[in-house]
Amino acid sequence: GAERLFASIITEVHHRDARSPDAIRAALIALFVTVARSNPQQQVHAPQQNQLVLQNFRKLVDTYYAEKRLPKDYAAMLYITPNHLNALCKDLLGRPAGEVIRDRILLEAKRLLVNAGLSISEIGSGLSFADSSHFTKFFKKYTNTTPEEFRKASFGNR
């Protein structure tokens, strides 16, 4: 079992010839497989682990959406790769991480347009857009309406 694999790794470390690095790698792989097979509970916890990572991602997005726009920024804070974050989001939410971030920015933009007595320019600035035209382009691209039109429509419904 595992003891035998550890012994072979130690032997290879002390033996040291041209094939030692390959033998050590092979023994490590065998050791990892042995440990994984001996602990089947680890696989049961994977879905819970994924849910926890996703929950933490959403908390981070709620905190940093105005400053951090890229999945790689959040992946770094979660100590995972951007690809892993995207795969988790696609598996559990059916959409990529970038969309989750974008939707949070849009939600806040809509909230501010409806509730805050701020200008379009102030809202864009508060959401870290370079200027109001960038904010307007972003908003229109994903909502098919400008911030001004959205604001007018929401006040017209009251």
mmCIF file of C-alpha atoms in Angstrom:
data_model
loop_
_atom_site.group_PDB
_atom_site.id
_atom_site.type_symbol
_atom_site.label_atom_id
_atom_site.label_comp_id
_atom_site.label_asym_id
_atom_site.label_seq_id
_atom_site.Cartn_x
_atom_site.Cartn_y
_atom_site.Cartn_z
ATOM 1 C CA GLY A 1 0.000 0.000 0.000
ATOM 2 C CA ALA A 2 1.035 3.531 0.802
ATOM 3 C CA GLU A 3 3.944 2.470 3.026
ATOM 4 C CA ARG A 4 5.487 0.482 0.178
ATOM 5 C CA LEU A 5 5.160 3.480 -2.158
ATOM 6 C CA PHE A 6 6.779 5.812 0.382
ATOM 7 C CA ALA A 7 9.625 3.304 0.786
ATOM 8 C CA SER A 8 10.174 3.157 -2.985
ATOM 9 C CA ILE A 9 10.248 6.969 -3.195
ATOM 10 C CA ILE A 10 12.844 7.142 -0.395
ATOM 11 C CA THR A 11 14.898 4.407 -2.103
ATOM 12 C CA GLU A 12 14.857 6.347 -5.389
ATOM 13 C CA VAL A 13 15.862 9.585 -3.651
ATOM 14 C CA HIS A 14 18.917 7.829 -2.191
ATOM 15 C CA HIS A 15 19.667 5.738 -5.311
ATOM 16 C CA ARG A 16 19.832 8.689 -7.722
ATOM 17 C CA ASP A 17 20.405 7.654 -11.306
ATOM 18 C CA ALA A 18 19.085 8.973 -14.633
ATOM 19 C CA ARG A 19 15.730 7.206 -14.157
ATOM 20 C CA SER A 20 15.154 8.302 -10.534
ATOM 21 C CA PRO A 21 13.028 11.391 -11.313
ATOM 22 C CA ASP A 22 10.686 9.287 -13.497
ATOM 23 C CA ALA A 23 10.470 6.555 -10.863
ATOM 24 C CA ILE A 24 9.698 9.123 -8.164
ATOM 25 C CA ARG A 25 6.957 10.704 -10.313
ATOM 26 C CA ALA A 26 5.397 7.314 -11.028
ATOM 27 C CA ALA A 27 5.475 6.356 -7.339
ATOM 28 C CA LEU A 28 3.889 9.695 -6.377
ATOM 29 C CA ILE A 29 1.070 9.202 -8.874
ATOM 30 C CA ALA A 30 0.480 5.690 -7.542
ATOM 31 C CA LEU A 31 0.523 7.083 -3.989
ATOM 32 C CA PHE A 32 -2.065 9.770 -4.852
ATOM 33 C CA VAL A 33 -4.340 7.179 -6.468
ATOM 34 C CA THR A 34 -3.984 4.873 -3.456
ATOM 35 C CA VAL A 35 -4.826 7.676 -1.015
ATOM 36 C CA ALA A 36 -7.800 8.842 -3.114
ATOM 37 C CA ARG A 37 -9.186 5.300 -3.299
ATOM 38 C CA SER A 38 -8.784 4.792 0.421
ATOM 39 C CA ASN A 39 -10.771 7.958 1.172
ATOM 40 C CA PRO A 40 -14.044 7.748 -0.804
ATOM 41 C CA GLN A 41 -15.605 10.484 1.367
ATOM 42 C CA GLN A 42 -13.485 13.038 -0.474
ATOM 43 C CA GLN A 43 -15.543 12.527 -3.626
ATOM 44 C CA VAL A 44 -18.792 12.968 -1.677
ATOM 45 C CA HIS A 45 -17.634 16.384 -0.453
ATOM 46 C CA ALA A 46 -16.651 17.670 -3.917
ATOM 47 C CA PRO A 47 -20.156 18.999 -4.735
ATOM 48 C CA GLN A 48 -20.312 20.728 -1.326
ATOM 49 C CA GLN A 49 -16.843 22.160 -1.926
ATOM 50 C CA ASN A 50 -17.938 23.468 -5.334
ATOM 51 C CA GLN A 51 -21.053 25.042 -3.813
ATOM 52 C CA LEU A 52 -18.891 26.699 -1.160
ATOM 53 C CA VAL A 53 -16.484 28.110 -3.756
ATOM 54 C CA LEU A 54 -19.442 29.411 -5.774
ATOM 55 C CA GLN A 55 -20.996 30.959 -2.661
ATOM 56 C CA ASN A 56 -17.689 32.687 -1.855
ATOM 57 C CA PHE A 57 -17.387 33.885 -5.465
ATOM 58 C CA ARG A 58 -20.839 35.485 -5.265
ATOM 59 C CA LYS A 59 -19.949 37.173 -1.956
ATOM 60 C CA LEU A 60 -16.764 38.554 -3.495
ATOM 61 C CA VAL A 61 -18.675 39.812 -6.548
ATOM 62 C CA ASP A 62 -21.173 41.547 -4.238
ATOM 63 C CA THR A 63 -18.264 43.236 -2.487
ATOM 64 C CA TYR A 64 -15.974 44.118 -5.405
ATOM 65 C CA TYR A 65 -18.161 44.371 -8.531
ATOM 66 C CA ALA A 66 -17.461 48.093 -8.935
ATOM 67 C CA GLU A 67 -13.683 47.618 -8.847
ATOM 68 C CA LYS A 68 -12.969 44.153 -10.226
ATOM 69 C CA ARG A 69 -14.481 43.161 -13.544
ATOM 70 C CA LEU A 70 -12.455 40.121 -14.581
ATOM 71 C CA PRO A 71 -13.004 36.495 -13.549
ATOM 72 C CA LYS A 72 -9.224 36.154 -13.084
ATOM 73 C CA ASP A 73 -9.346 38.728 -10.260
ATOM 74 C CA TYR A 74 -11.941 36.687 -8.380
ATOM 75 C CA ALA A 75 -10.239 33.369 -9.164
ATOM 76 C CA ALA A 76 -7.044 34.725 -7.594
ATOM 77 C CA MET A 77 -8.936 35.695 -4.435
ATOM 78 C CA LEU A 78 -10.418 32.179 -4.312
ATOM 79 C CA TYR A 79 -7.032 30.503 -4.951
ATOM 80 C CA ILE A 80 -8.307 28.728 -8.068
ATOM 81 C CA THR A 81 -7.651 29.178 -11.769
ATOM 82 C CA PRO A 82 -9.939 31.332 -13.935
ATOM 83 C CA ASN A 83 -10.767 28.199 -15.970
ATOM 84 C CA HIS A 84 -11.844 26.360 -12.812
ATOM 85 C CA LEU A 85 -14.021 29.312 -11.754
ATOM 86 C CA ASN A 86 -15.633 29.430 -15.190
ATOM 87 C CA ALA A 87 -16.227 25.674 -15.189
ATOM 88 C CA LEU A 88 -17.866 25.869 -11.740
ATOM 89 C CA CYS A 89 -20.119 28.729 -12.818
ATOM 90 C CA LYS A 90 -21.106 26.960 -16.032
ATOM 91 C CA ASP A 91 -21.785 23.673 -14.211
ATOM 92 C CA LEU A 92 -23.712 25.132 -11.287
ATOM 93 C CA LEU A 93 -25.267 28.279 -12.785
ATOM 94 C CA GLY A 94 -25.315 27.542 -16.500
ATOM 95 C CA ARG A 95 -23.354 30.685 -17.347
ATOM 96 C CA PRO A 96 -19.730 31.858 -17.246
ATOM 97 C CA ALA A 97 -18.183 33.819 -14.374
ATOM 98 C CA GLY A 98 -17.909 36.984 -16.483
ATOM 99 C CA GLU A 99 -21.679 37.015 -16.914
ATOM 100 C CA VAL A 100 -22.199 36.720 -13.161
ATOM 101 C CA ILE A 101 -19.968 39.768 -12.628
ATOM 102 C CA ARG A 102 -21.592 41.722 -15.467
ATOM 103 C CA ASP A 103 -25.100 40.960 -14.202
ATOM 104 C CA ARG A 104 -24.167 42.226 -10.730
ATOM 105 C CA ILE A 105 -22.885 45.504 -12.220
ATOM 106 C CA LEU A 106 -26.096 45.860 -14.242
ATOM 107 C CA LEU A 107 -28.238 45.134 -11.189
ATOM 108 C CA GLU A 108 -26.498 47.884 -9.236
ATOM 109 C CA ALA A 109 -26.697 50.288 -12.183
ATOM 110 C CA LYS A 110 -30.458 49.700 -12.430
ATOM 111 C CA ARG A 111 -30.890 50.113 -8.682
ATOM 112 C CA LEU A 112 -29.028 53.427 -8.742
ATOM 113 C CA LEU A 113 -30.902 54.654 -11.823
ATOM 114 C CA VAL A 114 -34.244 54.002 -10.149
ATOM 115 C CA ASN A 115 -33.530 54.891 -6.508
ATOM 116 C CA ALA A 116 -30.623 57.306 -6.292
ATOM 117 C CA GLY A 117 -30.735 60.948 -7.140
ATOM 118 C CA LEU A 118 -27.438 60.608 -8.997
ATOM 119 C CA SER A 119 -26.635 61.704 -12.529
ATOM 120 C CA ILE A 120 -25.777 59.099 -15.176
ATOM 121 C CA SER A 121 -22.207 60.333 -15.024
ATOM 122 C CA GLU A 122 -22.055 59.916 -11.209
ATOM 123 C CA ILE A 123 -23.453 56.385 -11.458
ATOM 124 C CA GLY A 124 -20.942 55.446 -14.163
ATOM 125 C CA SER A 125 -18.109 56.884 -12.128
ATOM 126 C CA GLY A 126 -19.261 55.052 -8.994
ATOM 127 C CA LEU A 127 -19.226 51.809 -10.977
ATOM 128 C CA SER A 128 -15.650 52.509 -12.170
ATOM 129 C CA PHE A 129 -16.421 53.325 -15.794
ATOM 130 C CA ALA A 130 -13.892 55.652 -17.428
ATOM 131 C CA ASP A 131 -16.660 58.085 -18.392
ATOM 132 C CA SER A 132 -20.416 58.259 -18.873
ATOM 133 C CA SER A 133 -20.217 57.219 -22.541
ATOM 134 C CA HIS A 134 -18.509 53.925 -21.576
ATOM 135 C CA PHE A 135 -21.194 53.340 -18.957
ATOM 136 C CA THR A 136 -23.960 54.121 -21.476
ATOM 137 C CA LYS A 137 -22.450 51.775 -24.110
ATOM 138 C CA PHE A 138 -22.090 48.965 -21.544
ATOM 139 C CA PHE A 139 -25.636 49.435 -20.246
ATOM 140 C CA LYS A 140 -27.187 49.606 -23.722
ATOM 141 C CA LYS A 141 -25.242 46.564 -24.957
ATOM 142 C CA TYR A 142 -26.711 44.319 -22.269
ATOM 143 C CA THR A 143 -30.157 45.871 -21.698
ATOM 144 C CA ASN A 144 -30.973 47.198 -25.185
ATOM 145 C CA THR A 145 -31.807 50.568 -23.646
ATOM 146 C CA THR A 146 -29.787 53.547 -22.497
ATOM 147 C CA PRO A 147 -29.542 54.453 -18.813
ATOM 148 C CA GLU A 148 -31.633 57.571 -19.511
ATOM 149 C CA GLU A 149 -34.379 55.548 -21.223
ATOM 150 C CA PHE A 150 -34.332 52.982 -18.421
ATOM 151 C CA ARG A 151 -34.671 55.698 -15.791
ATOM 152 C CA LYS A 152 -37.550 57.398 -17.637
ATOM 153 C CA ALA A 153 -39.366 54.071 -18.151
ATOM 154 C CA SER A 154 -39.030 53.121 -14.481
ATOM 155 C CA PHE A 155 -40.348 56.479 -13.268
ATOM 156 C CA GLY A 156 -43.176 56.339 -15.828
ATOM 157 C CA ASN A 157 -44.356 53.073 -14.227
ATOM 158 C CA ARG A 158 -44.916 54.647 -10.814
#
